[in-house]
Tab-separated table of C-alpha atoms in Angstrom:
chain	number	residue	atom	x	y	z
A	1	GLY	CA	5.577	-15.439	20.291
A	2	SER	CA	3.324	-13.610	17.962
A	3	ALA	CA	3.248	-10.348	19.959
A	4	PRO	CA	6.489	-8.999	18.414
A	5	PHE	CA	5.238	-9.924	14.940
A	6	TRP	CA	1.985	-8.001	15.422
A	7	ALA	CA	3.820	-5.059	16.966
A	8	ALA	CA	6.144	-4.900	13.960
A	9	THR	CA	3.248	-5.293	11.520
A	10	THR	CA	1.336	-2.490	13.232
A	11	VAL	CA	4.336	-0.151	13.271
A	12	PHE	CA	5.144	-0.714	9.605
A	13	THR	CA	1.508	-0.442	8.535
A	14	VAL	CA	0.988	2.833	10.380
A	15	THR	CA	4.268	4.399	9.214
A	16	PHE	CA	3.684	3.317	5.624
A	17	GLY	CA	0.104	4.621	5.792
A	18	PHE	CA	1.328	8.008	7.009
A	19	SER	CA	3.957	8.047	4.243
A	20	VAL	CA	1.294	7.392	1.617
A	21	PHE	CA	-1.004	10.044	3.077
A	22	GLU	CA	1.741	12.683	3.264
A	23	ALA	CA	2.981	11.950	-0.266
A	24	LEU	CA	-0.515	12.244	-1.703
A	25	LYS	CA	-1.291	15.335	0.351
A	26	SER	CA	1.916	17.105	-0.690
A	27	ASN	CA	1.423	16.265	-4.371
A	28	ILE	CA	-2.177	17.467	-4.349
A	29	GLY	CA	-1.118	20.556	-2.383
A	30	GLY	CA	1.446	21.361	-5.083
A	31	ILE	CA	-1.226	21.805	-7.734
A	32	ASP	CA	-2.052	25.380	-8.668
A	33	PRO	CA	-5.062	26.581	-6.606
A	34	GLY	CA	-6.478	28.073	-9.797
A	35	GLN	CA	-7.296	24.526	-10.881
A	36	THR	CA	-9.665	24.107	-7.937
A	37	ASP	CA	-11.221	27.514	-8.502
A	38	ALA	CA	-11.812	26.673	-12.157
A	39	ALA	CA	-13.364	23.308	-11.245
A	40	TYR	CA	-15.717	24.937	-8.740
A	41	SER	CA	-16.701	27.614	-11.261
A	42	MET	CA	-17.531	24.839	-13.749
A	43	GLY	CA	-19.828	23.248	-11.155
A	44	TYR	CA	-17.653	20.248	-10.239
A	45	SER	CA	-18.282	18.590	-6.890
A	46	LYS	CA	-15.318	18.012	-4.570
A	47	TYR	CA	-15.243	14.321	-5.474
A	48	ARG	CA	-15.433	14.931	-9.234
A	49	MET	CA	-12.764	17.638	-9.014
A	50	LEU	CA	-10.477	15.310	-7.066
A	51	ARG	CA	-11.059	12.398	-9.442
A	52	LEU	CA	-10.873	14.263	-12.764
A	53	ILE	CA	-8.540	17.190	-12.109
A	54	LEU	CA	-6.387	16.854	-8.993
A	55	LEU	CA	-5.501	13.136	-8.848
A	56	PRO	CA	-4.425	12.834	-12.508
A	57	GLN	CA	-1.949	15.663	-11.914
A	58	ALA	CA	-0.765	14.420	-8.502
A	59	ILE	CA	-0.281	10.726	-9.289
A	60	PRO	CA	2.996	10.930	-11.284
A	61	GLY	CA	4.805	12.701	-8.417
A	62	PHE	CA	3.073	10.483	-5.891
A	63	LEU	CA	4.307	7.314	-7.618
A	64	SER	CA	7.872	8.622	-7.627
A	65	GLU	CA	7.690	9.294	-3.911
A	66	MET	CA	6.104	5.902	-3.249
A	67	GLU	CA	8.924	4.137	-5.068
A	68	SER	CA	11.524	5.603	-2.745
A	69	THR	CA	9.294	5.226	0.327
A	70	MET	CA	8.735	1.560	-0.417
A	71	ILE	CA	12.468	0.979	-0.806
A	72	TYR	CA	13.167	2.769	2.497
A	73	HIS	CA	10.586	0.601	4.265
A	74	ILE	CA	12.169	-2.559	2.883
A	75	ARG	CA	15.545	-1.387	4.142
A	76	ASP	CA	14.081	-0.379	7.493
A	77	THR	CA	13.059	-3.938	8.248
A	78	SER	CA	16.405	-4.308	9.975
A	79	LEU	CA	14.960	-2.069	12.700
A	80	VAL	CA	12.377	-4.742	13.409
A	81	GLY	CA	15.160	-6.812	14.939
A	82	MET	CA	15.032	-4.411	17.860
A	83	ILE	CA	11.696	-5.956	18.859
A	84	THR	CA	12.847	-9.563	18.319
A	85	VAL	CA	11.237	-10.330	14.991
A	86	LEU	CA	13.619	-12.140	12.652
A	87	ASP	CA	14.519	-9.994	9.679
A	88	ILE	CA	16.636	-10.889	6.673
A	89	GLN	CA	19.895	-9.774	8.264
A	90	GLN	CA	19.261	-11.734	11.457
A	91	VAL	CA	18.467	-14.855	9.438
A	92	ALA	CA	21.718	-14.357	7.520
A	93	ASN	CA	23.610	-14.012	10.806
A	94	LEU	CA	22.075	-17.272	12.069
A	95	ILE	CA	22.985	-19.085	8.850
A	96	ARG	CA	26.513	-17.662	8.985
A	97	ALA	CA	26.913	-18.874	12.573
A	98	GLU	CA	25.735	-22.375	11.621
A	99	THR	CA	27.623	-22.781	8.343
A	100	ILE	CA	30.702	-20.644	9.065
A	101	GLU	CA	30.367	-19.240	5.526
A	102	PRO	CA	30.409	-15.461	6.118
A	103	PHE	CA	31.057	-14.400	2.540
A	104	PHE	CA	28.277	-16.532	1.016
A	105	THR	CA	25.634	-15.417	3.526
A	106	LEU	CA	26.509	-11.738	3.093
A	107	ILE	CA	26.296	-12.070	-0.689
A	108	LEU	CA	22.981	-13.925	-0.359
A	109	THR	CA	21.621	-11.226	1.964
A	110	ALA	CA	22.654	-8.491	-0.471
A	111	VAL	CA	20.967	-10.354	-3.332
A	112	VAL	CA	17.733	-10.705	-1.335
A	113	TYR	CA	17.671	-6.960	-0.531
A	114	ILE	CA	18.468	-6.093	-4.146
A	115	LEU	CA	15.650	-8.339	-5.373
A	116	LEU	CA	13.201	-6.775	-2.911
A	117	ASP	CA	14.232	-3.265	-3.991
A	118	TRP	CA	14.094	-4.210	-7.661
A	119	GLY	CA	10.706	-5.880	-7.272
A	120	GLY	CA	9.217	-2.889	-5.462
A	121	SER	CA	10.654	-0.442	-7.987
A	122	SER	CA	9.411	-2.569	-10.887
A	123	LEU	CA	5.924	-2.661	-9.408
A	124	VAL	CA	5.781	1.126	-9.076
A	125	ARG	CA	7.319	1.583	-12.544
A	126	SER	CA	4.698	-0.714	-14.079
A	127	LEU	CA	1.963	1.322	-12.368
A	128	ARG	CA	3.440	4.465	-13.918
A	129	ILE	CA	3.678	2.880	-17.362
A	130	SER	CA	0.131	1.479	-17.277
A	131	LYS	CA	-1.176	4.898	-16.230
A	132	ARG	CA	0.675	6.533	-19.130
A	133	LEU	CA	-0.672	3.949	-21.572
A	134	ARG	CA	-4.247	4.628	-20.473
A	135	GLU	CA	-3.848	8.382	-20.996
A	136	LYS	CA	-4.387	9.532	-24.540
A	137	PRO	CA	-4.609	13.326	-24.336
A	138	GLU	CA	-4.695	13.811	-28.107
A	139	ASP	CA	-7.794	11.600	-28.343
A	140	LYS	CA	-9.547	13.692	-25.699
A	141	ILE	CA	-8.611	16.913	-27.489
A	142	ARG	CA	-9.872	15.560	-30.856
A	143	GLU	CA	-13.116	14.487	-29.200
A	144	ARG	CA	-13.648	17.935	-27.659
A	145	ILE	CA	-12.892	19.630	-31.006
A	146	ALA	CA	-15.382	17.339	-32.748
A	147	LYS	CA	-18.065	18.252	-30.205
A	148	GLY	CA	-17.334	21.933	-30.758
A	149	LYS	CA	-16.066	22.570	-27.224
A	150	ILE	CA	-12.656	23.809	-28.435
A	151	GLY	CA	-11.983	26.206	-31.303
């Protein structure tokens, strides 16, 4: 029925949500507390400080952690079989039993897992690259110099 599917979906959603929260929390917690003090002394609100100072510094480490977390979650789908939801390995076992082609189904299963890992890693990598492309620190520095805020 659909009960095992929803149980598996709930478990993976909650565990992935906690992974995201902990990764973000640990990366923000690793930023020098002097940054927050400086932001408060400059009159930044908590939201503005988070958006302009803390998140830009925390996101590169966060994305690295998310890449590995996402790959672990893809690999952990085999645990879902414990609550009777078909996962990739179980489907491969069923195909192997029907076709009596053990080598082909194992190779196919490995390829599917590799593609899932590669796809997830590529997605996170593209997020990292697009973030780097949007950042142009030298432009910001030139702009501040032109306005007389530096030098």
